[in-house]
XYZ file of C-alpha atoms in Angstrom:
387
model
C 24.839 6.325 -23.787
C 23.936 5.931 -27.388
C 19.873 6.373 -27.142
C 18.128 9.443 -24.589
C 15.607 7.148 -24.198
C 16.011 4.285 -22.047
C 14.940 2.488 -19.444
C 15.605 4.160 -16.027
C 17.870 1.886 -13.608
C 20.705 2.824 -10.808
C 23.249 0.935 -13.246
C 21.707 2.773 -15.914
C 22.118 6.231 -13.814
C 25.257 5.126 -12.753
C 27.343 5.203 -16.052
C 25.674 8.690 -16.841
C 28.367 11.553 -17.238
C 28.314 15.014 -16.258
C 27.403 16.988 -19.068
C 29.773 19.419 -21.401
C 30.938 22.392 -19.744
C 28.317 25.147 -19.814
C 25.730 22.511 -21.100
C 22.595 20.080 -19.657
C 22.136 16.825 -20.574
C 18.523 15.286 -20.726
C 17.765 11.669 -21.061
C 13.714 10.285 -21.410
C 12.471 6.942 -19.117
C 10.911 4.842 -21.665
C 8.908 3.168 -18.924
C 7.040 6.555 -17.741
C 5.174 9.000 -20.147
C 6.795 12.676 -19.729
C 9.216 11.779 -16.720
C 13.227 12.995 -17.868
C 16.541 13.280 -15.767
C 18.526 16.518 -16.254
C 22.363 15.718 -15.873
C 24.224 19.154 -14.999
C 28.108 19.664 -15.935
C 29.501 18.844 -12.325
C 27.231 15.504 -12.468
C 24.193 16.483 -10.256
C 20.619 14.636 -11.679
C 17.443 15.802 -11.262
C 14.012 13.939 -12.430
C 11.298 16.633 -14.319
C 8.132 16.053 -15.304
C 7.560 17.466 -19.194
C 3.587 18.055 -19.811
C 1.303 19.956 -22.105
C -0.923 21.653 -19.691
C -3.604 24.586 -21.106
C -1.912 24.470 -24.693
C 1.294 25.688 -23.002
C 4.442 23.549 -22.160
C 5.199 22.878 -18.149
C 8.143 21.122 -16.499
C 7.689 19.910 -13.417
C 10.673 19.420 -10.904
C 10.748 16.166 -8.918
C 13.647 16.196 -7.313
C 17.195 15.409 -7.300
C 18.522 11.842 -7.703
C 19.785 9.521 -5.728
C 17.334 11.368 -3.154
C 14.451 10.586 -5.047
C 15.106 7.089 -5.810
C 13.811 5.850 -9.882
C 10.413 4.388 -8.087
C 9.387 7.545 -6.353
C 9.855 9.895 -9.430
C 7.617 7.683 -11.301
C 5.413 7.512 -8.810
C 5.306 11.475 -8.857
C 5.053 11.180 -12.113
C 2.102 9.071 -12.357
C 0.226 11.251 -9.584
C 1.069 14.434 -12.190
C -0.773 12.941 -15.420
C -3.772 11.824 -13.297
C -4.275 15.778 -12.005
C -3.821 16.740 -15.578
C -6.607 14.140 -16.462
C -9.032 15.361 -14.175
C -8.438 18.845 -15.587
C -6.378 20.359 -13.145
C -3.048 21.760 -12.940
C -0.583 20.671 -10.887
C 0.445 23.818 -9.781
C -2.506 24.952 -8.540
C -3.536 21.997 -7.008
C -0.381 20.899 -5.436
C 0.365 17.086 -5.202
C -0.285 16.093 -1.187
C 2.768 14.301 -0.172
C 1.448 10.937 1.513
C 3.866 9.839 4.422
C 4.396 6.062 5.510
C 2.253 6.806 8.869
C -0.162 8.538 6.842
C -0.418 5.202 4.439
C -0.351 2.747 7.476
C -3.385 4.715 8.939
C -5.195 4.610 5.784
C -4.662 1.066 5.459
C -4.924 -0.419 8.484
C -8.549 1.404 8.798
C -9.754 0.450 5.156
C -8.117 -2.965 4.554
C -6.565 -4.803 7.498
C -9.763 -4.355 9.948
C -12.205 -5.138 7.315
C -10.163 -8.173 5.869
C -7.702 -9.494 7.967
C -7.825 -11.724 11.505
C -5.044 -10.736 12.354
C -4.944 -6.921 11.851
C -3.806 -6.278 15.330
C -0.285 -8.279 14.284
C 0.171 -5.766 11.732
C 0.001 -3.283 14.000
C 2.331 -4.308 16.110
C 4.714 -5.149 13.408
C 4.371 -1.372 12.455
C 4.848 -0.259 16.171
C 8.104 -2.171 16.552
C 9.935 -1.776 12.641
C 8.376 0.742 11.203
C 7.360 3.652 14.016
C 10.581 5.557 12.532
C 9.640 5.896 9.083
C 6.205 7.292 10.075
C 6.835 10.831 8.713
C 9.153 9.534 5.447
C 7.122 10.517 2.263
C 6.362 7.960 -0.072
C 8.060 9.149 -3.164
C 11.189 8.864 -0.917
C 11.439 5.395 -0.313
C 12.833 3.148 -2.784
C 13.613 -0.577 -3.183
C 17.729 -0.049 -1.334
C 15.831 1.603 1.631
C 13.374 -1.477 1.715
C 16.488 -3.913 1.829
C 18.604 -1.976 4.090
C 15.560 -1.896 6.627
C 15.244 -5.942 5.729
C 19.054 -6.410 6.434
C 18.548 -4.562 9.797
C 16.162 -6.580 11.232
C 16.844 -9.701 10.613
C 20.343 -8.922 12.059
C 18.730 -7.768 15.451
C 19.790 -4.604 15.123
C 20.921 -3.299 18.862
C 18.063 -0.523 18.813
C 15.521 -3.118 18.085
C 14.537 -5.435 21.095
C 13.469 -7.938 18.712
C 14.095 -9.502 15.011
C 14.939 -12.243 13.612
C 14.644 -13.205 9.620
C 11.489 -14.170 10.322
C 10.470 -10.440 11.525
C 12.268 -8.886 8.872
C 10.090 -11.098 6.221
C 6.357 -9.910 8.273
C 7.467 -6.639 8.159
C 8.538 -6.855 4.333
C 5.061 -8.792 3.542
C 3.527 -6.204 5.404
C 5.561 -3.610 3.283
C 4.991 -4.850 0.087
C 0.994 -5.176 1.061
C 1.074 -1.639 2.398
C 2.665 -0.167 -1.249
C 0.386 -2.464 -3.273
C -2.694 -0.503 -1.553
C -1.262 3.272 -2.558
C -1.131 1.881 -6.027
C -4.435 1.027 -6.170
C -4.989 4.209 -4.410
C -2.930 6.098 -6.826
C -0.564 7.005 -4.469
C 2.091 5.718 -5.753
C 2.481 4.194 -9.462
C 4.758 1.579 -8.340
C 5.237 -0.773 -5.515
C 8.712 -0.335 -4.553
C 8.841 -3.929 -2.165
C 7.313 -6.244 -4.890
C 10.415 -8.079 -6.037
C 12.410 -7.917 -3.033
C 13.259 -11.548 -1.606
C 12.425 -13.147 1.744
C 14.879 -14.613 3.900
C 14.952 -18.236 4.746
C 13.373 -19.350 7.552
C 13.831 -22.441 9.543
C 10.923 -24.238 10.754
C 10.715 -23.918 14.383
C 10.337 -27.413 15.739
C 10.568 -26.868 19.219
C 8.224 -29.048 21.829
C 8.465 -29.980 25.223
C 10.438 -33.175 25.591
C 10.379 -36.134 27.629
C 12.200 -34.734 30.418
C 10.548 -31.551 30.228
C 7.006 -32.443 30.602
C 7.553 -33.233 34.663
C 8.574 -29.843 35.374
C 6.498 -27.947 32.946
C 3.460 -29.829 34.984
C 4.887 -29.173 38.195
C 5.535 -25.726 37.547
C 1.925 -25.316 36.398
C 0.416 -26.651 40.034
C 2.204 -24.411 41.548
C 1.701 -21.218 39.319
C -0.251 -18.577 41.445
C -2.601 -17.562 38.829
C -4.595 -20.724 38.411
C -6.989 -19.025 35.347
C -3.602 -18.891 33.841
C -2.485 -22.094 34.530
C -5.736 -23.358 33.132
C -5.240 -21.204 29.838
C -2.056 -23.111 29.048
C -3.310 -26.572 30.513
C -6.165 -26.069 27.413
C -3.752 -25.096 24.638
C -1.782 -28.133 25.459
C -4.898 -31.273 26.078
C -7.045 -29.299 22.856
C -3.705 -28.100 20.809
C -5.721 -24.822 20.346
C -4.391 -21.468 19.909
C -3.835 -19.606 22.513
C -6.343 -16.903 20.761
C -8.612 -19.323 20.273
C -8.464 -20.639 24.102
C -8.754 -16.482 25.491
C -12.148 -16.194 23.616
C -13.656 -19.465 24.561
C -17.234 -19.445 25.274
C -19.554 -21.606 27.365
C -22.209 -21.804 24.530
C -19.591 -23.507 22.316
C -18.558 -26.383 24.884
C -20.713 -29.386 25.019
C -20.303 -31.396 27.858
C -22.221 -34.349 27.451
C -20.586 -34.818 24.226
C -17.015 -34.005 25.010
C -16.671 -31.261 22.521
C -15.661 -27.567 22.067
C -16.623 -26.194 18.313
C -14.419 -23.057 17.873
C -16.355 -20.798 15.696
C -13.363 -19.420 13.703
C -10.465 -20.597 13.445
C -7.356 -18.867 12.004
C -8.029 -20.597 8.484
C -11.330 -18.906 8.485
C -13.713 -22.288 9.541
C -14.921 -23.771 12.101
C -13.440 -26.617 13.912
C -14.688 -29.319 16.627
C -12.238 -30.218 19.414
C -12.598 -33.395 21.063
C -12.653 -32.770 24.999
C -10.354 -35.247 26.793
C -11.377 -36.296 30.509
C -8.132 -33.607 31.660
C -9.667 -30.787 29.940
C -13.025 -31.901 30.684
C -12.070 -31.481 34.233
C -10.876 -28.209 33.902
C -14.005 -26.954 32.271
C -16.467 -28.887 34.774
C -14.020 -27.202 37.455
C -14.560 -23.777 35.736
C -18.431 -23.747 34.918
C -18.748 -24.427 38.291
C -17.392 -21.212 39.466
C -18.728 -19.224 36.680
C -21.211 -16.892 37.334
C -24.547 -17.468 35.929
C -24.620 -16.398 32.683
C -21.254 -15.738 32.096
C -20.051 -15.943 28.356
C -16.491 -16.066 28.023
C -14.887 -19.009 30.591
C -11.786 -17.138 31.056
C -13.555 -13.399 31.840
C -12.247 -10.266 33.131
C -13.039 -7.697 34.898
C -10.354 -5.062 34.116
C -9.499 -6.037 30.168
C -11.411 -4.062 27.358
C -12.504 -7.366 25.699
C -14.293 -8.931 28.560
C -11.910 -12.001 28.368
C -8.152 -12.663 30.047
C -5.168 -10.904 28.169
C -1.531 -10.157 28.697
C -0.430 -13.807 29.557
C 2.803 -13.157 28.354
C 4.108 -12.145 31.770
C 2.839 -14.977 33.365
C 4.449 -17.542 31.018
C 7.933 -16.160 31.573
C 7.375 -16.506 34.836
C 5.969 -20.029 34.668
C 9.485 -21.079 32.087
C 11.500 -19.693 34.713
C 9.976 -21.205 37.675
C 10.040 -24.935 35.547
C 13.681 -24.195 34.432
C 12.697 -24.066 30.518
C 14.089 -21.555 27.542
C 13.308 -20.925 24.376
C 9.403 -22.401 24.038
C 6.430 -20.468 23.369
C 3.149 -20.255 24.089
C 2.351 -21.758 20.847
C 4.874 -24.107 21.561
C 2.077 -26.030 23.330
C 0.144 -26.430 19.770
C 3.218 -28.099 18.731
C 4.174 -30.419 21.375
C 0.913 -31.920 21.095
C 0.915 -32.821 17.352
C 4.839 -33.875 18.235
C 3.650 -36.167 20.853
C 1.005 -37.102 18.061
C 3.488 -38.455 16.007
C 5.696 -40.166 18.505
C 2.922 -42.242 19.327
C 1.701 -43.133 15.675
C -0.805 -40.875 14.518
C -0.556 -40.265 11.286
C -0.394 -36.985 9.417
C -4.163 -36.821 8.704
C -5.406 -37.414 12.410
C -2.778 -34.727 13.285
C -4.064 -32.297 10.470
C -7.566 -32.781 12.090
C -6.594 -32.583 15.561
C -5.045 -28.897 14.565
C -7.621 -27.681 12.150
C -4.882 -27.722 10.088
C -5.915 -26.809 6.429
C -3.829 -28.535 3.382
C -5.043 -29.619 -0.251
C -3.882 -32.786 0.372
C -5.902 -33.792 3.131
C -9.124 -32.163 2.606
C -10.412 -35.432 1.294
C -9.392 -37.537 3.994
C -10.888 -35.317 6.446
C -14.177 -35.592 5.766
C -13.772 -38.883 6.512
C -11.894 -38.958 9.819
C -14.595 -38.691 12.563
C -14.244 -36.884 16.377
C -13.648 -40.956 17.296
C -10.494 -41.359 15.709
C -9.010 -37.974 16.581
C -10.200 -38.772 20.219
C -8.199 -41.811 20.517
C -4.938 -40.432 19.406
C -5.360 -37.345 21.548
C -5.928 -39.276 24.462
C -2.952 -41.693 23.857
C -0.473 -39.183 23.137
C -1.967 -36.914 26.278
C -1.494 -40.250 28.464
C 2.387 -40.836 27.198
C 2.867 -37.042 28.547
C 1.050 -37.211 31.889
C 2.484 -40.321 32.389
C 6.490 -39.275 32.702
């Protein structure tokens, strides 16, 4: 190594040598102010901190390398010269070593439930990939224990009930999301998961088929749990979401005019459904034995929310009994727009059928009225009823 001062890389670290007999070697990162790796005669590295604190020269030991991976010792590093800029030492007013479960917490609680829809996904994701890493400190995770997680997952690792690459590329996103908010914290310095890549996914493309539809029908007449029944009935006529279906209120249903205006949608906007005669029916049939009053149409008395949950159960259930694998819930969503298509709609009345929300079609949807979208609902719903 010709210069002490480099950039700090694991190639870089890699082709260091142990130092001379009876002598240290230091070498300087030229990316961090003050951070240096000490390189002993039988080869071990450590990271230091070298500061001016009081008028008086400090070093501050990080930690040994490849422990403390490059990305944590900055970050260390960084959390060092902003205690010195506030006046304080470091020594006397010890860094506080933020864990991952300690950084999940924080975020979840000041970003995810203020920002995100769907801050009870990242919660699970956390719960199922990242529960184990709960007490690992920051500063010890680096990009290799990032990808070796990554790699794990989407291999379906035999401890994990579920993964996929799709998984493994939430959880990432959710990673990378995670570190980007203890930078801005100063928690970290850098954001070890930025540059990582995602796997490639496959677009699922999965929809009930032509002789699928009988059974899927049948088994739905003869499902015990009719509010159930009706739950997935609705997510297949409206090509809702099943979230969106749960929290359906009587106030947003119009009956004379055939429509259901879903506040929020997943896209953040509203969105008018057209009501075809079979979902109209199971409404009617519904509001009819609602109680007076009653807000949600699917309610419940034992759930926190006030609305029917946990209809996972039941749809297994309901696949087994009509002799089906491998479709989801959302599945539904998708075998209407399918069924869409196979009958002629084009991509536009299919885009406004889903509240789907593209560039391309913005225009044209301000244009398409419930009429059209009506038509081609009720065409495609009368090609699958009628197999």
């Amino acid at each position: 190594m010709k210069s002490k001062k480099f950039p700090f890389t694991k190639n870089a670290l890699e082709k260091l040598k142990p130092a001379p007999n009876g002598k240290r070697l230091s070498y300087q990162d030229s990316q961090t102010r003050g951070l240096s790796l000490i390189v002993t005669e039988t080869g071990t590295m450590s990271f230091v901190v070298r500061r001016t604190v009081n008028a008086k020269p400090e070093k501050f030991t990080l930690g040994r390398y490849p422990d403390l991976s490059i990305e944590a010792a900055r970050g260390l590093a960084a959390e060092i010269h902003a205690k010195i800029a506030k006046g304080l030492n470091p020594r006397q007013n010890p860094i506080k070593e933020h864990s991952i479960g300690d950084l999940f917490e924080r975020y979840l609680d000041q970003h995810a439930k203020l920002h995100k829809k769907s801050w009870k996904n990242d919660a699970r994701m956390y719960q199922l990939y990242l529960k184990d890493w709960r007490e690992f400190r920051l500063s010890a995770i680096g990009r290799y224990d990032i990808e070796a997680l990554q790699a794990k997952i989407s291999q379906k690792h035999p401890r994990m009930k579920h993964g996929g690459p799709y998984a493994a590329n939430r959880t990432l996103a959710l990673l990378s999301k995670m570190f980007s908010k203890a930078v801005d914290w100063q928690w970290l310095s850098i954001n070890p998961a930025s540059k990582i890549k995602m796997f490639e996914e496959k677009s699922r493309e999965r929809f009930l088929q032509e002789d699928e539809l009988p059974r899927f029908f049948k088994a739905l007449d003869a499902e015990p749990n009719q509010n159930f029944a009706d739950v997935f009935r609705l997510c297949l006529f409206t090509g809702a979401r099943r979230s969106n279906v749960l929290t359906m209120q009587w106030q947003d249903i119009q009956v004379e005019k055939a429509e259901w205006k879903i506040p929020e949608t997943k896209n953040g906007e509203s969105h008018l459904v057209p009501l075809l005669p079979q979902a109209l029916d199971i409404l009617t049939g519904r509001q009819s034995r609602a109680v007076r009053g009653a807000g949600w149409v699917f309610p419940s008395a034992t759930s926190q929310s006030g609305h029917l949950e946990g209809v996972q159960r039941v749809w297994e259930r309901l696949l087994k009994d009509a002799g089906l694998q491998n479709l989801r819930i959302h599945d539904l969503r998708r075998t209407l727009g399918s069924w869409l298509a196979i009958t002629g709609a084009n991509n536009f009345t299919i885009g406004k059928t889903l509240g789907h929300k593209t560039q391309q079609a913005t225009a044209v949807y301000a244009r398409l009225n419930t009429k059209a979208v009506r038509d081609s609902v009720a065409k495609a719903t009368e090609v699958m009823l009628g197999f």
